[in-house]
Coordinates of C-alpha atoms and ligand atoms in Angstrom, one line a residue:
X1163 CA 5.7 -31.8 -7.5
X1164 CA 2.8 -29.4 -6.9
X1165 CA -0.6 -30.2 -8.4
X1166 CA -1.4 -28.0 -11.4
X1167 CA -3.6 -25.0 -10.5
X1168 CA -6.4 -23.4 -12.4
X1169 CA -5.6 -20.1 -10.8
X1170 CA -2.3 -18.9 -9.2
X1171 CA -2.6 -16.0 -6.8
X1172 CA 0.7 -14.2 -6.1
X1173 CA 0.3 -12.6 -2.7
X1174 CA -1.4 -13.3 0.6
X1175 CA -2.6 -9.9 1.8
X1176 CA -6.2 -8.7 1.6
X1177 CA -6.3 -8.7 -2.2
X1178 CA -4.6 -12.1 -2.5
X1179 CA -6.8 -13.8 0.1
X1180 CA -9.9 -12.3 -1.4
X1181 CA -9.0 -13.5 -4.9
X1182 CA -8.1 -17.0 -3.6
X1183 CA -11.4 -17.4 -1.7
X1184 CA -13.5 -16.1 -4.7
X1185 CA -11.7 -18.3 -7.2
X1186 CA -12.0 -21.4 -5.0
X1187 CA -15.7 -20.8 -4.3
X1188 CA -16.2 -20.7 -8.1
X1189 CA -14.8 -24.2 -8.2
X1190 CA -11.2 -23.5 -9.2
X1191 CA -8.1 -25.2 -7.8
X1192 CA -6.0 -22.3 -6.4
X1193 CA -2.3 -22.0 -5.6
X1194 CA -1.5 -19.0 -3.5
X1195 CA 2.2 -18.0 -3.3
X1196 CA 3.7 -15.6 -0.8
X1197 CA 7.2 -14.2 -0.9
X1198 CA 8.1 -14.7 2.8
X1199 CA 7.8 -17.8 4.9
X1200 CA 5.2 -16.1 7.1
X1201 CA 2.2 -15.9 4.8
X1202 CA 0.6 -13.2 6.9
X1203 CA 3.5 -10.7 6.4
X1204 CA 2.1 -8.0 4.2
X1205 CA 1.1 -4.3 4.2
X1206 CA -2.4 -5.5 5.1
X1207 CA -1.4 -6.7 8.6
X1208 CA 0.0 -3.2 9.5
X1209 CA -3.1 -1.2 8.5
X1210 CA -4.3 0.7 11.6
X1211 CA -7.1 3.1 10.8
X1212 CA -9.8 0.9 9.4
X1213 CA -11.9 -0.1 6.3
X1214 CA -14.7 1.8 4.7
X1215 CA -18.2 0.6 5.4
X1216 CA -21.6 2.5 5.1
X1217 CA -22.9 4.4 8.1
X1218 CA -26.6 5.4 8.3
X1219 CA -25.9 9.0 7.2
X1220 CA -23.8 7.9 4.2
X1221 CA -24.6 7.0 0.6
X1222 CA -22.7 5.5 -2.4
X1223 CA -22.9 8.9 -4.2
X1224 CA -21.3 10.7 -1.3
X1225 CA -18.5 8.2 -1.1
X1226 CA -17.9 8.4 -4.8
X1227 CA -17.6 12.2 -4.5
X1228 CA -15.2 12.0 -1.6
X1229 CA -13.0 9.5 -3.5
X1230 CA -12.8 11.6 -6.6
X1231 CA -12.2 14.8 -4.7
X1232 CA -9.4 13.3 -2.6
X1233 CA -7.9 12.0 -5.9
X1234 CA -7.6 15.6 -7.3
X1235 CA -10.3 14.7 -9.8
X1236 CA -7.9 12.5 -11.7
X1237 CA -9.7 9.3 -10.7
X1238 CA -12.0 7.0 -12.6
X1239 CA -15.7 7.5 -11.7
X1240 CA -16.6 3.9 -12.8
X1241 CA -14.1 2.4 -10.4
X1242 CA -15.3 4.7 -7.5
X1243 CA -18.9 3.6 -8.2
X1244 CA -18.0 0.0 -8.2
X1245 CA -16.2 0.3 -4.9
X1246 CA -19.1 2.4 -3.3
X1247 CA -21.8 0.0 -4.5
X1248 CA -20.1 -3.4 -3.9
X1249 CA -17.6 -2.7 -1.1
X1250 CA -19.9 -2.2 1.9
X1251 CA -22.1 -5.3 1.1
X1252 CA -19.0 -7.4 0.7
X1253 CA -17.6 -6.2 4.0
X1254 CA -20.8 -7.1 5.7
X1255 CA -21.2 -10.5 4.2
X1256 CA -17.6 -11.7 4.3
X1257 CA -15.8 -9.8 7.1
X1258 CA -18.6 -9.0 9.6
X1259 CA -21.1 -11.9 9.2
X1260 CA -19.0 -14.8 7.9
X1261 CA -15.6 -14.3 9.4
X1262 CA -16.7 -12.3 12.4
X1263 CA -13.8 -9.8 12.4
X1264 CA -14.1 -8.2 15.8
X1265 CA -14.7 -4.6 14.7
X1266 CA -15.3 -2.1 17.6
X1267 CA -18.9 -1.6 18.6
X1268 CA -20.7 1.1 20.5
X1269 CA -22.6 0.7 23.8
X1270 CA -25.7 -0.5 21.8
X1271 CA -23.7 -3.2 20.0
X1272 CA -23.7 -1.4 16.7
X1273 CA -20.5 -1.0 14.6
X1274 CA -18.5 2.0 15.7
X1275 CA -17.9 4.4 12.8
X1276 CA -14.9 6.8 12.8
X1277 CA -14.3 9.7 10.5
X1278 CA -11.0 10.3 8.7
X1279 CA -9.5 13.2 6.8
X1280 CA -11.4 14.2 3.6
X1281 CA -14.4 11.9 4.4
X1282 CA -17.7 13.8 4.6
X1283 CA -19.1 11.5 7.1
X1284 CA -18.0 8.9 9.7
X1285 CA -17.9 5.6 7.7
X1286 CA -14.8 3.8 8.7
X1287 CA -15.0 0.7 10.9
X1288 CA -12.0 -0.5 12.8
X1289 CA -10.6 -2.7 15.6
X1290 CA -8.9 -0.2 17.9
X1291 CA -5.7 0.8 16.0
X1292 CA -4.9 -2.8 14.7
X1293 CA -7.6 -3.3 12.1
X1294 CA -5.3 -4.7 9.4
X1295 CA -4.0 -7.5 11.7
X1296 CA -7.5 -8.6 12.5
X1297 CA -8.6 -8.7 8.8
X1298 CA -5.4 -10.4 7.7
X1299 CA -5.8 -13.1 10.4
X1300 CA -9.5 -13.7 9.5
X1301 CA -8.9 -13.9 5.8
X1302 CA -5.8 -16.1 6.3
X1303 CA -7.8 -18.5 8.4
X1304 CA -10.6 -18.6 5.8
X1305 CA -8.0 -19.4 3.0
X1306 CA -6.4 -22.1 5.1
X1307 CA -9.8 -23.7 5.7
X1308 CA -10.6 -23.7 2.0
X1309 CA -9.8 -27.1 0.6
X1310 CA -9.4 -26.0 -3.0
X1311 CA -6.6 -23.5 -2.0
X1312 CA -3.0 -24.6 -1.5
X1313 CA -0.8 -22.0 0.2
X1314 CA 2.9 -22.0 -0.6
X1315 CA 4.7 -19.6 1.7
X1316 CA 8.3 -18.6 1.0
X1317 CA 7.7 -18.9 -2.7
X1318 CA 9.0 -15.8 -4.5
X1319 CA 7.7 -15.3 -8.0
X1320 CA 10.6 -14.4 -10.3
X1321 CA 8.8 -14.1 -13.7
X1322 CA 5.5 -14.4 -15.3
X1323 CA 5.4 -17.0 -18.1
X1324 CA 4.0 -15.6 -21.3
X1325 CA 3.0 -18.1 -23.9
X1326 CA 1.6 -16.8 -27.2
X1327 CA -0.3 -13.7 -26.1
X1328 CA -1.3 -15.0 -22.7
X1329 CA 0.1 -15.1 -19.2
X1330 CA 0.3 -18.9 -18.7
X1331 CA 1.8 -19.2 -15.2
X1332 CA 4.8 -18.1 -13.1
X1333 CA 8.4 -19.1 -12.5
X1334 CA 9.0 -19.1 -8.7
X1335 CA 11.8 -19.8 -6.3
X1336 CA 10.7 -22.2 -3.7
X1337 CA 12.3 -24.9 -1.6
X1338 CA 15.8 -24.0 -3.0
X1339 CA 14.9 -24.4 -6.6
X1340 CA 13.2 -22.6 -9.5
X1341 CA 9.9 -24.1 -10.7
X1342 CA 7.6 -23.3 -13.6
X1343 CA 4.0 -23.3 -12.4
X1344 CA 1.4 -23.3 -15.1
X1345 CA -2.1 -21.9 -14.6
X1346 CA -5.1 -20.9 -16.6
X1347 CA -5.0 -17.5 -14.9
X1348 CA -2.6 -15.5 -12.7
X1349 CA -3.7 -12.9 -10.2
X1350 CA -1.0 -10.5 -9.1
X1351 CA -1.7 -9.3 -5.5
X1352 CA 1.9 -8.4 -4.5
X1353 CA 1.2 -5.1 -2.7
X1354 CA 3.1 -1.8 -2.7
X1355 CA 6.5 -0.4 -3.2
X1356 CA 7.3 1.7 -0.1
X1357 CA 10.3 -0.4 0.6
X1358 CA 12.1 1.4 -2.2
X1359 CA 12.3 4.6 0.0
X1360 CA 14.6 5.4 2.9
X1361 CA 11.6 6.2 5.1
X1362 CA 8.5 4.1 4.7
X1363 CA 5.6 2.8 6.7
X1364 CA 5.7 -0.4 4.6
X1365 CA 7.6 -3.6 5.6
X1366 CA 11.0 -3.9 3.7
X1367 CA 9.5 -6.7 1.5
X1368 CA 7.2 -4.2 -0.2
X1369 CA 9.5 -3.7 -3.2
X1370 CA 7.0 -3.4 -6.1
X1371 CA 7.7 -6.9 -7.4
X1372 CA 4.4 -7.2 -9.2
X1373 CA 4.9 -4.0 -11.1
X1374 CA 8.3 -5.2 -12.3
X1375 CA 6.9 -8.7 -13.2
X1376 CA 4.1 -7.0 -15.2
X1377 CA 6.4 -4.6 -16.9
X1378 CA 8.7 -7.4 -18.0
X1379 CA 5.8 -9.4 -19.3
X1380 CA 4.4 -6.5 -21.3
X1381 CA 1.4 -5.5 -19.2
X1382 CA 0.7 -1.8 -19.1
X1383 CA 1.5 0.2 -16.0
X1384 CA 0.5 3.7 -15.1
X1385 CA 0.7 6.6 -12.6
X1386 CA 3.6 5.1 -10.6
X1387 CA 4.7 8.6 -9.6
X1388 CA 1.6 9.0 -7.4
X1389 CA 3.3 7.8 -4.3
X1390 CA 1.5 8.9 -1.2
X1391 CA 3.7 10.1 1.7
X1392 CA 2.4 9.9 5.2
X1393 CA 3.5 12.8 7.3
X1394 CA 4.0 11.0 10.6
X1395 CA 6.0 7.8 10.9
X1396 CA 8.0 7.1 14.0
X1397 CA 11.6 8.2 13.5
X1398 CA 13.6 5.1 14.5
X1399 CA 17.0 5.3 12.8
X1400 CA 18.3 1.9 11.6
X1401 CA 15.0 0.0 12.1
X1402 CA 14.4 -0.6 8.4
X1403 CA 10.8 0.4 8.6
X1404 CA 9.0 3.4 10.1
X1405 CA 6.1 2.5 12.3
X1406 CA 3.0 4.6 11.4
X1407 CA 1.8 7.1 13.9
X1408 CA -1.9 7.3 12.8
X1409 CA -3.4 10.5 11.6
X1410 CA -5.9 10.1 14.4
X1411 CA -3.2 11.2 16.8
X1412 CA -3.3 14.7 15.2
X1413 CA -7.1 14.3 14.9
X1414 CA -7.2 13.9 18.7
X1415 CA -5.2 17.1 19.3
X1416 CA -1.6 16.1 18.7
X1417 CA 0.5 19.0 17.6
X1418 CA 3.7 19.0 15.5
X1419 CA 6.7 20.9 17.0
X1420 CA 10.2 21.7 15.8
X1421 CA 13.3 20.9 17.9
X1422 CA 12.8 24.2 19.8
X1423 CA 9.3 23.1 20.8
X1424 CA 7.6 25.6 18.5
X1425 CA 4.7 24.9 16.1
X1426 CA 5.9 25.3 12.5
X1427 CA 3.1 24.1 10.1
X1428 CA 2.3 27.2 8.1
X1429 CA -1.3 26.6 7.3
X1430 CA -4.7 27.8 8.7
X1431 CA -5.4 24.1 9.8
X1432 CA -2.0 23.8 11.4
X1433 CA -1.0 20.2 12.1
X1434 CA -4.3 19.0 10.8
X1435 CA -3.7 20.3 7.2
X1436 CA -3.8 17.6 4.5
X1437 CA -1.2 14.8 4.4
X1438 CA 0.7 16.2 1.5
X1439 CA 0.9 19.7 2.9
X1440 CA 2.0 18.5 6.4
X1441 CA 4.6 16.2 4.8
X1442 CA 6.1 19.1 2.9
X1443 CA 6.1 21.4 5.9
X1444 CA 7.9 18.8 8.0
X1445 CA 10.5 18.2 5.2
X1446 CA 11.1 22.0 4.9
X1447 CA 11.5 22.4 8.7
X1448 CA 14.0 19.5 8.8
X1449 CA 16.0 21.1 6.0
X1450 CA 16.0 24.5 7.7
X1451 CA 16.8 23.3 11.1
X1452 CA 19.0 20.3 10.3
X1453 CA 16.8 18.2 12.6
X1454 CA 16.4 14.6 11.5
X1455 CA 12.7 14.6 12.5
X1456 CA 9.8 16.6 13.8
X1457 CA 8.0 16.0 17.2
X1458 CA 4.4 15.1 17.6
X1459 CA 3.1 16.1 21.1
X1460 CA -0.1 14.6 22.5
X1461 CA 1.0 14.7 26.2
X1462 CA -1.9 17.1 27.1
X1463 CA -4.2 14.1 26.9
X1464 CA -4.6 11.9 30.0
X1465 CA -2.3 8.9 30.1
X1466 CA -5.0 6.4 30.7
X1467 CA -7.1 7.7 27.7
X1468 CA -4.0 7.5 25.4
X1469 CA -3.3 3.9 26.4
X1470 CA -6.9 2.9 25.5
X1471 CA -7.3 4.9 22.4
X1472 CA -3.9 4.1 20.9
X1473 CA -2.7 0.8 22.5
X1474 CA -0.5 -0.3 19.6
X1475 CA 1.1 3.1 19.1
X1476 CA 1.6 3.4 22.9
X1477 CA 3.2 0.0 23.2
X1478 CA 5.4 0.3 20.1
X1479 CA 6.7 3.7 21.1
X1480 CA 7.4 2.5 24.6
X1481 CA 9.5 -0.4 23.2
X1482 CA 11.4 2.2 21.2
X1483 CA 12.1 4.1 24.5
X1484 CA 9.4 6.8 24.0
X1485 CA 6.6 7.2 26.5
X1486 CA 3.9 9.1 24.4
X1487 CA 2.0 10.1 27.6
X1488 CA 5.1 12.1 28.8
X1489 CA 7.1 13.1 25.8
X1490 CA 6.7 14.2 22.1
X1491 CA 7.0 11.5 19.5
X1492 CA 9.9 11.9 17.0
X1493 CA 8.3 11.6 13.5
X1494 CA 9.3 11.8 9.8
X1495 CA 7.3 11.7 6.7
X1496 CA 7.4 8.3 5.0
X1497 CA 6.4 6.6 1.7
X1498 CA 3.1 5.0 2.4
X1499 CA 1.0 4.0 -0.5
X1500 CA 1.3 3.5 -4.3
X1501 CA -1.8 4.9 -6.1
X1502 CA -0.5 3.8 -9.5
X1503 CA 0.5 0.3 -10.7
X1504 CA -0.6 -2.3 -13.2
X1505 CA -3.6 -1.0 -15.2
X1506 CA -6.8 -3.0 -14.7
X1507 CA -10.5 -2.7 -15.6
X1508 CA -13.2 -3.1 -13.0
X1509 CA -12.8 -6.9 -13.2
X1510 CA -9.1 -6.7 -12.4
X1511 CA -8.1 -7.7 -15.9
X1512 CA -4.8 -6.3 -17.0
X1513 CA -3.8 -5.5 -20.6
X1514 CA -2.2 -9.0 -20.8
X1515 CA -4.8 -11.8 -21.3
X1516 CA -4.5 -14.4 -18.5
X1517 CA -3.2 -11.8 -16.0
X1518 CA -5.3 -10.0 -13.3
X1519 CA -4.1 -7.6 -10.7
X1520 CA -5.8 -6.5 -7.4
X1521 CA -4.9 -4.4 -4.4
X1522 CA -2.0 -2.0 -4.1
X1523 CA -0.1 -3.4 -7.1
X1524 CA -3.1 -2.5 -9.3
X1525 CA -4.0 0.8 -10.9
X1526 CA -7.7 0.6 -11.0
X1527 CA -8.1 4.3 -11.4
X1528 CA -9.9 4.5 -8.1
X1529 CA -7.3 6.8 -6.4
X1530 CA -6.5 9.2 -9.2
X1531 CA -3.6 11.3 -8.0
X1532 CA -4.2 10.7 -4.3
X1533 CA -5.8 8.1 -2.1
X1534 CA -8.7 8.8 0.3
X1535 CA -7.9 7.3 3.7
X1536 CA -9.1 3.7 4.3
X1537 CA -10.1 3.0 0.7
X1538 CA -7.2 0.5 0.1
X1539 CA -8.3 -2.4 2.2
X1540 CA -11.7 -2.2 0.6
X1541 CA -10.3 -1.9 -2.9
X1542 CA -8.2 -5.0 -2.3
X1543 CA -11.2 -6.9 -1.0
X1544 CA -13.5 -5.9 -3.9
X1545 CA -11.0 -6.1 -6.8
X1546 CA -9.5 -9.3 -5.3
X1547 CA -13.0 -10.8 -5.4
X1548 CA -13.7 -9.7 -8.9
X1549 CA -10.3 -10.9 -10.2
X1550 CA -10.6 -14.3 -8.4
X1551 CA -14.0 -15.0 -9.8
X1552 CA -13.1 -13.9 -13.3
X1553 CA -9.8 -15.8 -13.3
X1554 CA -11.7 -18.9 -12.2
X1555 CA -13.6 -19.2 -15.5
X1556 CA -12.0 -22.0 -17.6
X1557 CA -8.9 -20.8 -19.4
X1558 CA -6.4 -22.7 -21.6
X1559 CA -3.3 -24.3 -20.0
X1560 CA -0.4 -23.9 -22.4
X1561 CA 2.8 -24.8 -20.5
X1562 CA 3.8 -27.9 -18.7
X1563 CA 4.4 -28.1 -14.9
X1564 CA 8.2 -28.7 -14.5
X1565 CA 11.3 -27.9 -12.6
X1566 CA 13.8 -25.6 -14.4
X1567 CA 17.4 -25.2 -13.9
X1568 CA 17.9 -21.5 -13.3
X1569 CA 19.7 -19.9 -10.4
X1570 CA 18.2 -17.4 -8.0
X1571 CA 19.6 -13.9 -8.9
X1572 CA 22.6 -13.1 -6.8
X1573 CA 21.8 -10.9 -3.7
X1574 CA 22.8 -7.3 -4.1
X1575 CA 24.9 -5.9 -1.3
X1576 CA 23.0 -3.9 1.4
X1577 CA 25.0 -0.9 0.3
X1578 CA 23.2 -1.0 -3.1
X1579 CA 19.8 -1.2 -1.4
X1580 CA 20.7 1.7 0.8
X1581 CA 21.9 3.8 -2.2
X1582 CA 18.6 3.0 -4.0
X1583 CA 16.5 4.1 -1.0
X1584 CA 18.5 7.3 -0.5
X1585 CA 18.2 8.2 -4.2
X1586 CA 14.5 7.6 -4.2
X1587 CA 14.0 9.6 -1.1
X1588 CA 16.2 12.4 -2.3
X1589 CA 14.9 12.8 -5.9
X1590 CA 11.5 11.0 -6.2
X1591 CA 10.3 11.9 -2.7
X1592 CA 8.0 14.5 -1.3
X1593 CA 9.3 17.5 -3.4
X1594 CA 10.5 16.8 -6.9
X1595 CA 12.1 18.8 -9.8
X1596 CA 13.3 18.2 -13.3
X1597 CA 16.9 18.7 -12.2
X1598 CA 16.5 16.3 -9.3
X1599 CA 14.8 13.6 -11.3
X1600 CA 17.4 13.7 -14.0
X1601 CA 20.1 13.4 -11.3
X1602 CA 18.1 10.5 -9.8
X1603 CA 17.8 8.7 -13.1
X1604 CA 21.6 9.0 -13.6
X1605 CA 22.1 7.4 -10.2
X1606 CA 19.6 4.6 -11.1
X1607 CA 21.6 4.0 -14.4
X1608 CA 24.8 3.7 -12.4
X1609 CA 23.2 1.2 -10.0
X1610 CA 21.7 -0.7 -13.0
X1611 CA 25.2 -0.9 -14.5
X1612 CA 26.7 -2.3 -11.3
X1613 CA 23.8 -4.5 -10.0
X1614 CA 21.3 -4.8 -12.8
X1615 CA 21.5 -8.6 -12.9
X1616 CA 21.2 -9.1 -9.2
X1617 CA 18.0 -9.3 -7.1
X1618 CA 17.9 -5.5 -7.0
X1619 CA 17.3 -5.4 -10.8
X1620 CA 13.5 -5.4 -10.5
X1621 CA 13.4 -2.8 -7.8
X1622 CA 15.6 -0.6 -10.0
X1623 CA 13.2 -1.1 -12.9
X1624 CA 10.3 0.1 -10.8
X1625 CA 12.4 3.0 -9.4
X1626 CA 13.3 4.1 -12.9
X1627 CA 9.7 4.0 -14.0
X1628 CA 8.6 6.1 -10.9
X1629 CA 11.2 8.7 -11.8
X1630 CA 10.3 8.7 -15.5
X1631 CA 6.6 9.2 -14.8
X1632 CA 7.4 12.0 -12.4
X1633 CA 9.7 13.7 -14.9
X1634 CA 7.0 13.5 -17.6
X1635 CA 4.3 15.0 -15.4
X1636 CA 5.3 18.6 -15.1
X1637 CA 2.2 19.5 -13.0
X1638 CA 1.8 19.3 -9.2
X1639 CA -1.2 17.2 -8.6
X1640 CA -2.4 15.1 -5.7
X1641 CA 0.6 13.5 -4.1
X1642 CA 3.0 14.4 -6.9
X1643 CA 4.6 17.8 -6.1
X1644 CA 6.9 19.5 -8.5
X1645 CA 8.6 22.5 -7.0
X1646 CA 9.4 23.6 -10.6
X1647 CA 5.7 23.2 -11.8
X1648 CA 4.8 26.0 -14.2
X1649 CA 2.0 28.1 -12.7
X1650 CA -0.2 28.7 -15.7
X1651 CA 1.7 26.4 -18.1
X1652 CA 1.5 23.3 -15.8
X1653 CA -1.2 23.3 -13.2
X1654 CA -0.1 24.1 -9.7
X1655 CA -2.8 22.4 -7.7
X1656 CA -0.8 20.9 -4.7
Ligands
LIG782 C1 1.2 1.1 8.3 C2 0.1 1.1 7.3 C3 -1.2 1.5 7.7 C4 -2.2 1.4 6.8 N1 -3.5 1.7 7.2 C5 -4.5 1.5 6.3 C6 -5.9 1.7 6.8 O1 -6.1 2.0 7.9 N2 -6.9 1.4 5.9 C7 -6.6 1.1 4.6 O2 -7.6 0.9 3.8 N3 -5.4 0.9 4.2 C8 -4.3 1.1 5.0 N4 -3.1 0.9 4.5 C9 -2.8 0.5 3.2 C10 -3.2 -1.0 3.0 O3 -2.8 -1.7 4.2 C11 -2.6 -1.7 1.8 O4 -2.7 -0.9 0.7 C12 -3.2 -3.0 1.6 O5 -3.2 -3.8 2.7 C13 -2.5 -3.7 0.4 O6 -3.0 -5.0 0.3 P1 -2.5 -6.0 -0.8 O7 -3.2 -7.3 -0.6 O8 -2.5 -5.3 -2.1 O9 -0.9 -6.2 -0.5 P2 -0.2 -6.7 0.8 O10 -1.1 -6.8 1.9 O11 1.1 -5.9 1.0 O12 0.3 -8.2 0.4 C14 1.3 -8.4 -0.6 C15 1.5 -9.9 -0.7 O13 2.3 -10.2 -1.9 C16 3.3 -11.1 -1.6 N5 4.4 -10.9 -2.6 C17 5.0 -9.7 -2.9 N6 5.9 -9.9 -3.9 C18 5.9 -11.3 -4.1 C19 6.6 -12.1 -5.0 N7 7.6 -11.7 -5.8 N8 6.3 -13.5 -5.0 C20 5.4 -14.0 -4.2 N9 4.7 -13.2 -3.3 C21 4.9 -11.9 -3.3 C22 3.7 -10.7 -0.1 O14 4.4 -11.8 0.4 C23 2.4 -10.5 0.5 O15 1.8 -11.7 0.8 C24 -2.0 1.0 5.4 C25 -0.7 0.6 5.0 C26 0.3 0.6 6.0 C27 1.7 0.2 5.5

């Protein structure tokens, strides 16, 4: 039997690790659960580009403006101000100084800043193109060394326990049985939902679990239809996950081509137009030509330079049979990031007392209708810290620690998952319409009828909510694009 915890943290990515460390350092006994046996498996470990810090020519005010502008002015200024004020000092203290994450440095030994799309200045620090793996490793080690934190890998949370008006713990499946785990506070840090889509940069385990858990427990959820699509993921049919080909490849001169070798992005900035525009252009080209992908050509750069600048991309593509120094990379747009989620305030508190949320599962309001590149690792770090500290304050324990006899939901057949992912891609993907979304909802209902009680029940709940939010929002805004948006009536702001 596990020792009772003051705080249960669900998830072991950047947000979960940050919450666990913060709660433990406030004196709480913490239990951290991760769905998969490998506690490091998360979206965090796949992050490539970097994390926002503060360069000499930057200021909190400038960062706030960039975040709000990228979010189509739908974001929450208070959240942006918190991130801009607290994020860089926390990165310095925890990641740079304490955990010594090996961020790249220039010839003078100073941190190297890179600039990404829609940032006014270079302010992103990175470790080559594998920043997330380094951060995940460092935080995972710190959590493992923290004696007040017990990590339970391979423990999938099935339900939040609500007692009276409070979240009082979780029901989890671990070691072949269901257990009730009580806690004074629960922090949801379960990550994103890209795994609900046919093409995604997320690992298959990113199925929006935390959103479903929160919805079923009665916590408020918002903006789920703001799913950001990345235009360039490696097209690898049958791999289950699309490896990200970083925006930096286009930043360094990579050009998108159709199957005839012609440029097709119809925009003054060409292949360097914003993510949503490029993703729609690729989708339209694929529909016109019948090609399953577009092609990203960076072969004009010297091979040795490419291997040093993009070592992970070079190696991954080579394993997939593509030598990026000699041939164009087949790419497709892919679901990348969920801007919406479980509503929280700046402390990570949800609308359900006893429940906090941090990281990609949360809707802090920071991203508005679209996310500024490299803000999410920082958001997970800052909100994870807040949520951990706040949850560590003494809270009542209202349920006993016990085993329960309840079976794991039956596994849905692969065919059901495939249908769900196709339906989401087709109807709640890059370009949406009322007719499509209604058709998609009918398909979701049919899947619910057949498989609603199996383990695909929660993903179907999340998929339904994404479609419903997209149906209600008749404007095109940020990463939500309605081809039937009314110009004048609804706002057509791409
Ligand atoms: C390819 C790629 C590149 C990216 N590049 C960048 C970048 O350069 N910069 C940037 O800022 N952001 C980037 N992002 C986004 C960023 O990586 C994520 O938004 C962020 O890492 C999410 O962190 P998290 O802690 O919220 O969730 P995750 O890191 O996904 O962790 C989720 C955790 O929850 C656990 N979990 C889920 N469900 C359950 C359950 N039912 N029970 C128990 N445990 C559960 C999982 O096991 C996992 O431990 C990128 C994302 C991807 C996919």
